[in-house]
Amino acid sequence: DTGVSQNPRHKITKRGQNVTFRCDPISEHNRLYWYRQTLGQGPEFLTYFQNEAQLEKSRLLSDRFSAERPKGSFSTLEIQRTEQGDSAMYLCASSLTTSGTDTQYFGPGTRLTVL
Amino acid sequence: AQKVTQAQTEISVVEKEDVTLDCVYETRDTTYYLFWYKQPPSGELVFLIRRNSFDEQNEISGRYSWNFQKSTSSFNFTITASQVVDSAVYFCALSEAGNAGGTSYGKLTFGQGTILTVHP
């Protein structure tokens, strides 16, 4: 079973540019999550999908951020007009919800640096 | 609102010492799930354990053990006979069930993490 994969692993961009990250979950996992982690902090929830439906968005997710999971498989996270404060590690996780369980497995992350 | 506190920012031990990482949580739900993850220097979060709020049995897995106490809202993690490979950041996390069915609501709330350094 392959794990969660994320691309690119690193992204350096200039302030004001748009960036897009991709996450491929574990095969057949129906839930997909995005988190953001800054240095010295725990991951913070951004949003999650169950199949194609985006079920919750954090207040941290400004209108410059948009996420999609068009066919219920891979997901993309786009940040428009990047700011220096967007520099962070963006983590994706997936899970298979069965009764009473929802263990999230994380990908290696995409490290974004905004200059 | 749910909250997880890991009061120990950094712990340093010598190999073969036992070490306990503390985790205290806050939630208004009666059904919830607690997790521990390990984040080695490579950066990828590795799942270690999940407990639900109705199962207070302690668990042991090799050198790892977990002590869940609802009375004190704590879910502590002990590594016995620590090894250099245990050096990592360890995160405790909480997920509220959010519905009567008990299926995890999903969103994880993480603590700040504890940096564990094991010296040879």
PDB file of C-alpha atoms in Angstrom:
ATOM      1  CA  ASP A   1       0.000   0.000   0.000  1.00  0.00           C
ATOM      2  CA  THR A   2       1.549   3.280  -1.053  1.00  0.00           C
ATOM      3  CA  GLY A   3       1.243   6.136   1.391  1.00  0.00           C
ATOM      4  CA  VAL A   4       0.016   9.689   0.944  1.00  0.00           C
ATOM      5  CA  SER A   5       2.085  11.588  -1.600  1.00  0.00           C
ATOM      6  CA  GLN A   6       2.440  15.321  -2.030  1.00  0.00           C
ATOM      7  CA  ASN A   7       3.920  17.414  -4.819  1.00  0.00           C
ATOM      8  CA  PRO A   8       5.982  19.431  -4.989  1.00  0.00           C
ATOM      9  CA  ARG A   9       8.000  18.784  -1.853  1.00  0.00           C
ATOM     10  CA  HIS A  10       9.413  22.291  -1.876  1.00  0.00           C
ATOM     11  CA  LYS A  11       8.182  25.488  -3.459  1.00  0.00           C
ATOM     12  CA  ILE A  12       9.851  28.872  -3.433  1.00  0.00           C
ATOM     13  CA  THR A  13       7.823  31.749  -4.810  1.00  0.00           C
ATOM     14  CA  LYS A  14       7.759  35.508  -4.814  1.00  0.00           C
ATOM     15  CA  ARG A  15       5.144  37.451  -2.927  1.00  0.00           C
ATOM     16  CA  GLY A  16       2.038  37.977  -5.001  1.00  0.00           C
ATOM     17  CA  GLN A  17       2.410  34.824  -7.095  1.00  0.00           C
ATOM     18  CA  ASN A  18      -0.096  31.974  -7.103  1.00  0.00           C
ATOM     19  CA  VAL A  19       0.911  28.459  -6.096  1.00  0.00           C
ATOM     20  CA  THR A  20      -0.829  25.095  -6.291  1.00  0.00           C
ATOM     21  CA  PHE A  21      -0.057  21.947  -4.346  1.00  0.00           C
ATOM     22  CA  ARG A  22      -1.249  18.437  -5.036  1.00  0.00           C
ATOM     23  CA  CYS A  23      -2.062  15.593  -2.660  1.00  0.00           C
ATOM     24  CA  ASP A  24      -2.667  11.974  -3.630  1.00  0.00           C
ATOM     25  CA  PRO A  25      -4.273  10.071  -0.752  1.00  0.00           C
ATOM     26  CA  ILE A  26      -3.980   6.403   0.084  1.00  0.00           C
ATOM     27  CA  SER A  27      -6.052   4.464  -2.421  1.00  0.00           C
ATOM     28  CA  GLU A  28      -9.732   4.116  -1.405  1.00  0.00           C
ATOM     29  CA  HIS A  29      -9.447   6.548   1.493  1.00  0.00           C
ATOM     30  CA  ASN A  30     -12.612   8.619   1.421  1.00  0.00           C
ATOM     31  CA  ARG A  31     -11.461  11.520   3.580  1.00  0.00           C
ATOM     32  CA  LEU A  32      -8.708  13.959   2.759  1.00  0.00           C
ATOM     33  CA  TYR A  33      -7.438  16.708   5.048  1.00  0.00           C
ATOM     34  CA  TRP A  34      -5.185  19.740   4.680  1.00  0.00           C
ATOM     35  CA  TYR A  35      -3.177  21.173   7.561  1.00  0.00           C
ATOM     36  CA  ARG A  36      -0.585  23.921   7.865  1.00  0.00           C
ATOM     37  CA  GLN A  37       2.429  23.720  10.166  1.00  0.00           C
ATOM     38  CA  THR A  38       4.733  26.592  10.999  1.00  0.00           C
ATOM     39  CA  LEU A  39       8.095  26.227  12.696  1.00  0.00           C
ATOM     40  CA  GLY A  40       7.847  25.065  16.291  1.00  0.00           C
ATOM     41  CA  GLN A  41       4.084  24.582  16.183  1.00  0.00           C
ATOM     42  CA  GLY A  42       1.716  21.683  15.797  1.00  0.00           C
ATOM     43  CA  PRO A  43      -0.230  21.279  12.561  1.00  0.00           C
ATOM     44  CA  GLU A  44      -3.355  23.435  12.242  1.00  0.00           C
ATOM     45  CA  PHE A  45      -6.439  22.225  10.444  1.00  0.00           C
ATOM     46  CA  LEU A  46      -7.359  24.017   7.217  1.00  0.00           C
ATOM     47  CA  THR A  47     -10.073  21.990   5.505  1.00  0.00           C
ATOM     48  CA  TYR A  48     -11.273  18.493   4.737  1.00  0.00           C
ATOM     49  CA  PHE A  49     -13.189  16.518   2.146  1.00  0.00           C
ATOM     50  CA  GLN A  50     -15.314  13.443   2.333  1.00  0.00           C
ATOM     51  CA  ASN A  51     -15.229  12.084  -1.199  1.00  0.00           C
ATOM     52  CA  GLU A  52     -15.771  15.174  -3.397  1.00  0.00           C
ATOM     53  CA  ALA A  53     -17.565  17.239  -0.766  1.00  0.00           C
ATOM     54  CA  GLN A  54     -15.679  19.880   1.186  1.00  0.00           C
ATOM     55  CA  LEU A  55     -17.243  19.521   4.623  1.00  0.00           C
ATOM     56  CA  GLU A  56     -15.417  22.083   6.708  1.00  0.00           C
ATOM     57  CA  LYS A  57     -13.111  25.043   6.273  1.00  0.00           C
ATOM     58  CA  SER A  58     -11.169  26.633   9.086  1.00  0.00           C
ATOM     59  CA  ARG A  59     -11.385  30.347   9.758  1.00  0.00           C
ATOM     60  CA  LEU A  60      -7.627  30.259   9.094  1.00  0.00           C
ATOM     61  CA  LEU A  61      -8.435  29.660   5.449  1.00  0.00           C
ATOM     62  CA  SER A  62      -8.693  33.134   3.948  1.00  0.00           C
ATOM     63  CA  ASP A  63     -10.409  33.713   0.623  1.00  0.00           C
ATOM     64  CA  ARG A  64      -6.991  33.524  -1.050  1.00  0.00           C
ATOM     65  CA  PHE A  65      -6.983  29.804  -0.321  1.00  0.00           C
ATOM     66  CA  SER A  66      -9.058  27.309  -2.258  1.00  0.00           C
ATOM     67  CA  ALA A  67      -9.070  23.534  -2.214  1.00  0.00           C
ATOM     68  CA  GLU A  68     -10.678  21.029  -4.520  1.00  0.00           C
ATOM     69  CA  ARG A  69     -11.117  17.305  -4.760  1.00  0.00           C
ATOM     70  CA  PRO A  70     -12.956  17.006  -8.048  1.00  0.00           C
ATOM     71  CA  LYS A  71     -13.289  13.247  -8.392  1.00  0.00           C
ATOM     72  CA  GLY A  72     -12.931  12.219  -4.807  1.00  0.00           C
ATOM     73  CA  SER A  73      -9.353  11.092  -5.330  1.00  0.00           C
ATOM     74  CA  PHE A  74      -6.474  13.596  -5.443  1.00  0.00           C
ATOM     75  CA  SER A  75      -6.825  17.114  -4.093  1.00  0.00           C
ATOM     76  CA  THR A  76      -5.274  20.473  -4.894  1.00  0.00           C
ATOM     77  CA  LEU A  77      -4.699  23.429  -2.604  1.00  0.00           C
ATOM     78  CA  GLU A  78      -4.214  26.776  -4.309  1.00  0.00           C
ATOM     79  CA  ILE A  79      -2.973  29.952  -2.680  1.00  0.00           C
ATOM     80  CA  GLN A  80      -3.502  33.144  -4.647  1.00  0.00           C
ATOM     81  CA  ARG A  81      -1.470  36.329  -4.204  1.00  0.00           C
ATOM     82  CA  THR A  82       0.906  34.678  -1.746  1.00  0.00           C
ATOM     83  CA  GLU A  83       2.136  36.621   1.282  1.00  0.00           C
ATOM     84  CA  GLN A  84       5.229  36.057   3.411  1.00  0.00           C
ATOM     85  CA  GLY A  85       2.971  34.842   6.221  1.00  0.00           C
ATOM     86  CA  ASP A  86       1.929  31.927   4.014  1.00  0.00           C
ATOM     87  CA  SER A  87       5.393  30.406   4.388  1.00  0.00           C
ATOM     88  CA  ALA A  88       4.843  27.076   6.126  1.00  0.00           C
ATOM     89  CA  MET A  89       4.699  23.330   5.658  1.00  0.00           C
ATOM     90  CA  TYR A  90       1.419  22.236   4.078  1.00  0.00           C
ATOM     91  CA  LEU A  91       0.442  18.754   5.131  1.00  0.00           C
ATOM     92  CA  CYS A  92      -2.098  16.446   3.590  1.00  0.00           C
ATOM     93  CA  ALA A  93      -3.623  13.449   5.341  1.00  0.00           C
ATOM     94  CA  SER A  94      -6.125  10.819   4.346  1.00  0.00           C
ATOM     95  CA  SER A  95      -8.319   8.369   6.209  1.00  0.00           C
ATOM     96  CA  LEU A  96     -10.892   5.677   5.663  1.00  0.00           C
ATOM     97  CA  THR A  97     -13.942   6.227   7.828  1.00  0.00           C
ATOM     98  CA  THR A  98     -15.534   3.090   9.142  1.00  0.00           C
ATOM     99  CA  SER A  99     -17.667   2.888  12.219  1.00  0.00           C
ATOM    100  CA  GLY A 100     -15.846   4.543  15.081  1.00  0.00           C
ATOM    101  CA  THR A 101     -12.497   4.939  13.373  1.00  0.00           C
ATOM    102  CA  ASP A 102     -10.836   7.743  11.486  1.00  0.00           C
ATOM    103  CA  THR A 103      -7.071   7.463  11.727  1.00  0.00           C
ATOM    104  CA  GLN A 104      -5.335  10.015   9.560  1.00  0.00           C
ATOM    105  CA  TYR A 105      -2.155   9.125   7.701  1.00  0.00           C
ATOM    106  CA  PHE A 106       0.023  12.015   6.661  1.00  0.00           C
ATOM    107  CA  GLY A 107       2.074  12.754   3.586  1.00  0.00           C
ATOM    108  CA  PRO A 108       5.598  14.229   3.620  1.00  0.00           C
ATOM    109  CA  GLY A 109       4.314  17.774   3.171  1.00  0.00           C
ATOM    110  CA  THR A 110       5.038  20.645   0.817  1.00  0.00           C
ATOM    111  CA  ARG A 111       7.303  23.321   2.231  1.00  0.00           C
ATOM    112  CA  LEU A 112       6.375  26.748   0.896  1.00  0.00           C
ATOM    113  CA  THR A 113       8.741  29.690   1.117  1.00  0.00           C
ATOM    114  CA  VAL A 114       7.428  33.083   0.054  1.00  0.00           C
ATOM    115  CA  LEU A 115      10.159  35.639  -0.618  1.00  0.00           C
TER     116      LEU A 115
ATOM    117  CA  ALA B   1     -13.653  24.413  21.966  1.00  0.00           C
ATOM    118  CA  GLN B   2     -11.160  21.612  21.982  1.00  0.00           C
ATOM    119  CA  LYS B   3      -7.607  22.180  23.159  1.00  0.00           C
ATOM    120  CA  VAL B   4      -4.473  20.082  23.654  1.00  0.00           C
ATOM    121  CA  THR B   5      -1.598  21.140  25.877  1.00  0.00           C
ATOM    122  CA  GLN B   6       1.853  19.617  25.860  1.00  0.00           C
ATOM    123  CA  ALA B   7       3.613  21.527  28.588  1.00  0.00           C
ATOM    124  CA  GLN B   8       7.055  20.063  27.941  1.00  0.00           C
ATOM    125  CA  THR B   9       8.627  21.942  25.048  1.00  0.00           C
ATOM    126  CA  GLU B  10      11.879  19.988  25.039  1.00  0.00           C
ATOM    127  CA  ILE B  11      13.164  16.908  26.841  1.00  0.00           C
ATOM    128  CA  SER B  12      16.709  15.622  26.731  1.00  0.00           C
ATOM    129  CA  VAL B  13      17.662  12.165  28.001  1.00  0.00           C
ATOM    130  CA  VAL B  14      20.520   9.731  27.726  1.00  0.00           C
ATOM    131  CA  GLU B  15      19.995   6.463  25.916  1.00  0.00           C
ATOM    132  CA  LYS B  16      18.303   3.719  27.984  1.00  0.00           C
ATOM    133  CA  GLU B  17      16.542   6.208  30.247  1.00  0.00           C
ATOM    134  CA  ASP B  18      12.753   6.060  30.490  1.00  0.00           C
ATOM    135  CA  VAL B  19      10.913   9.214  29.462  1.00  0.00           C
ATOM    136  CA  THR B  20       7.289  10.327  29.790  1.00  0.00           C
ATOM    137  CA  LEU B  21       5.666  12.890  27.523  1.00  0.00           C
ATOM    138  CA  ASP B  22       2.669  14.649  29.010  1.00  0.00           C
ATOM    139  CA  CYS B  23      -0.561  15.542  27.241  1.00  0.00           C
ATOM    140  CA  VAL B  24      -3.597  17.283  28.728  1.00  0.00           C
ATOM    141  CA  TYR B  25      -6.729  17.910  26.707  1.00  0.00           C
ATOM    142  CA  GLU B  26      -9.968  19.882  26.929  1.00  0.00           C
ATOM    143  CA  THR B  27     -13.228  18.969  25.250  1.00  0.00           C
ATOM    144  CA  ARG B  28     -16.954  19.299  25.887  1.00  0.00           C
ATOM    145  CA  ASP B  29     -17.795  16.154  23.952  1.00  0.00           C
ATOM    146  CA  THR B  30     -18.335  12.873  25.742  1.00  0.00           C
ATOM    147  CA  THR B  31     -17.126  10.925  22.710  1.00  0.00           C
ATOM    148  CA  TYR B  32     -13.703  11.798  21.400  1.00  0.00           C
ATOM    149  CA  TYR B  33     -10.470  10.269  20.169  1.00  0.00           C
ATOM    150  CA  LEU B  34      -6.909  10.849  21.268  1.00  0.00           C
ATOM    151  CA  PHE B  35      -3.822  10.299  19.147  1.00  0.00           C
ATOM    152  CA  TRP B  36      -0.062  10.405  19.338  1.00  0.00           C
ATOM    153  CA  TYR B  37       2.072  11.125  16.283  1.00  0.00           C
ATOM    154  CA  LYS B  38       5.838  11.152  15.859  1.00  0.00           C
ATOM    155  CA  GLN B  39       7.570  13.641  13.555  1.00  0.00           C
ATOM    156  CA  PRO B  40      11.188  12.611  12.925  1.00  0.00           C
ATOM    157  CA  PRO B  41      13.699  15.010  11.350  1.00  0.00           C
ATOM    158  CA  SER B  42      12.514  13.918   7.899  1.00  0.00           C
ATOM    159  CA  GLY B  43       9.268  15.774   8.668  1.00  0.00           C
ATOM    160  CA  GLU B  44       6.584  13.181   7.958  1.00  0.00           C
ATOM    161  CA  LEU B  45       4.070  12.641  10.760  1.00  0.00           C
ATOM    162  CA  VAL B  46       3.908   8.993  11.769  1.00  0.00           C
ATOM    163  CA  PHE B  47       0.802   7.628  13.498  1.00  0.00           C
ATOM    164  CA  LEU B  48       1.535   5.845  16.792  1.00  0.00           C
ATOM    165  CA  ILE B  49      -1.764   5.235  18.578  1.00  0.00           C
ATOM    166  CA  ARG B  50      -5.484   6.077  18.721  1.00  0.00           C
ATOM    167  CA  ARG B  51      -7.715   5.756  21.801  1.00  0.00           C
ATOM    168  CA  ASN B  52     -11.410   6.464  22.130  1.00  0.00           C
ATOM    169  CA  SER B  53     -12.886   8.140  25.177  1.00  0.00           C
ATOM    170  CA  PHE B  54     -14.668   4.992  26.357  1.00  0.00           C
ATOM    171  CA  ASP B  55     -11.559   2.871  26.524  1.00  0.00           C
ATOM    172  CA  GLU B  56      -9.386   3.809  29.480  1.00  0.00           C
ATOM    173  CA  GLN B  57      -7.246   0.708  29.367  1.00  0.00           C
ATOM    174  CA  ASN B  58      -3.579   1.470  29.246  1.00  0.00           C
ATOM    175  CA  GLU B  59      -1.757   0.136  26.231  1.00  0.00           C
ATOM    176  CA  ILE B  60       1.720  -1.202  25.715  1.00  0.00           C
ATOM    177  CA  SER B  61       3.431  -1.718  22.386  1.00  0.00           C
ATOM    178  CA  GLY B  62       7.030  -2.798  22.691  1.00  0.00           C
ATOM    179  CA  ARG B  63       8.935   0.007  24.417  1.00  0.00           C
ATOM    180  CA  TYR B  64       5.952   2.369  24.112  1.00  0.00           C
ATOM    181  CA  SER B  65       3.116   2.650  26.613  1.00  0.00           C
ATOM    182  CA  TRP B  66       0.202   5.027  27.003  1.00  0.00           C
ATOM    183  CA  ASN B  67      -1.667   6.046  30.149  1.00  0.00           C
ATOM    184  CA  PHE B  68      -5.165   7.470  29.552  1.00  0.00           C
ATOM    185  CA  GLN B  69      -6.904   9.035  32.578  1.00  0.00           C
ATOM    186  CA  LYS B  70     -10.256  10.715  31.975  1.00  0.00           C
ATOM    187  CA  SER B  71     -10.375  12.003  35.545  1.00  0.00           C
ATOM    188  CA  THR B  72      -7.392  14.256  34.853  1.00  0.00           C
ATOM    189  CA  SER B  73      -7.976  14.648  31.078  1.00  0.00           C
ATOM    190  CA  SER B  74      -4.529  13.290  30.391  1.00  0.00           C
ATOM    191  CA  PHE B  75      -3.086  10.925  27.818  1.00  0.00           C
ATOM    192  CA  ASN B  76       0.592  10.461  28.629  1.00  0.00           C
ATOM    193  CA  PHE B  77       3.148   8.573  26.571  1.00  0.00           C
ATOM    194  CA  THR B  78       6.110   6.697  28.027  1.00  0.00           C
ATOM    195  CA  ILE B  79       9.118   5.384  26.152  1.00  0.00           C
ATOM    196  CA  THR B  80      11.018   2.750  28.085  1.00  0.00           C
ATOM    197  CA  ALA B  81      14.758   2.296  27.538  1.00  0.00           C
ATOM    198  CA  SER B  82      14.939   5.173  25.063  1.00  0.00           C
ATOM    199  CA  GLN B  83      17.091   4.915  21.959  1.00  0.00           C
ATOM    200  CA  VAL B  84      18.714   7.528  19.734  1.00  0.00           C
ATOM    201  CA  VAL B  85      16.199   6.668  16.995  1.00  0.00           C
ATOM    202  CA  ASP B  86      13.416   7.898  19.289  1.00  0.00           C
ATOM    203  CA  SER B  87      14.678  11.455  18.830  1.00  0.00           C
ATOM    204  CA  ALA B  88      11.819  13.353  17.204  1.00  0.00           C
ATOM    205  CA  VAL B  89       8.992  15.769  17.877  1.00  0.00           C
ATOM    206  CA  TYR B  90       5.986  14.055  19.405  1.00  0.00           C
ATOM    207  CA  PHE B  91       2.473  15.421  19.031  1.00  0.00           C
ATOM    208  CA  CYS B  92      -0.646  14.617  20.978  1.00  0.00           C
ATOM    209  CA  ALA B  93      -3.920  15.286  19.133  1.00  0.00           C
ATOM    210  CA  LEU B  94      -7.654  15.260  19.816  1.00  0.00           C
ATOM    211  CA  SER B  95     -10.651  14.663  17.569  1.00  0.00           C
ATOM    212  CA  GLU B  96     -14.216  15.162  18.760  1.00  0.00           C
ATOM    213  CA  ALA B  97     -16.845  12.733  17.530  1.00  0.00           C
ATOM    214  CA  GLY B  98     -19.441  15.435  17.039  1.00  0.00           C
ATOM    215  CA  ASN B  99     -22.413  13.113  16.573  1.00  0.00           C
ATOM    216  CA  ALA B 100     -24.295  10.378  18.395  1.00  0.00           C
ATOM    217  CA  GLY B 101     -23.012   7.711  16.040  1.00  0.00           C
ATOM    218  CA  GLY B 102     -19.492   8.039  17.396  1.00  0.00           C
ATOM    219  CA  THR B 103     -17.776   8.223  14.023  1.00  0.00           C
ATOM    220  CA  SER B 104     -14.882  10.588  14.368  1.00  0.00           C
ATOM    221  CA  TYR B 105     -15.770  14.095  13.291  1.00  0.00           C
ATOM    222  CA  GLY B 106     -12.402  14.292  11.636  1.00  0.00           C
ATOM    223  CA  LYS B 107     -10.551  17.475  12.403  1.00  0.00           C
ATOM    224  CA  LEU B 108      -7.479  16.949  14.586  1.00  0.00           C
ATOM    225  CA  THR B 109      -6.434  19.532  17.126  1.00  0.00           C
ATOM    226  CA  PHE B 110      -2.741  19.160  17.897  1.00  0.00           C
ATOM    227  CA  GLY B 111      -0.667  20.200  20.871  1.00  0.00           C
ATOM    228  CA  GLN B 112       2.476  22.280  20.403  1.00  0.00           C
ATOM    229  CA  GLY B 113       4.643  19.188  20.399  1.00  0.00           C
ATOM    230  CA  THR B 114       7.503  17.968  22.601  1.00  0.00           C
ATOM    231  CA  ILE B 115      10.998  17.797  21.148  1.00  0.00           C
ATOM    232  CA  LEU B 116      12.671  14.660  22.459  1.00  0.00           C
ATOM    233  CA  THR B 117      16.428  14.320  22.118  1.00  0.00           C
ATOM    234  CA  VAL B 118      18.036  11.046  23.107  1.00  0.00           C
ATOM    235  CA  HIS B 119      21.797  11.254  23.489  1.00  0.00           C
ATOM    236  CA  PRO B 120      24.016   8.199  23.041  1.00  0.00           C
TER     237      PRO B 120
END
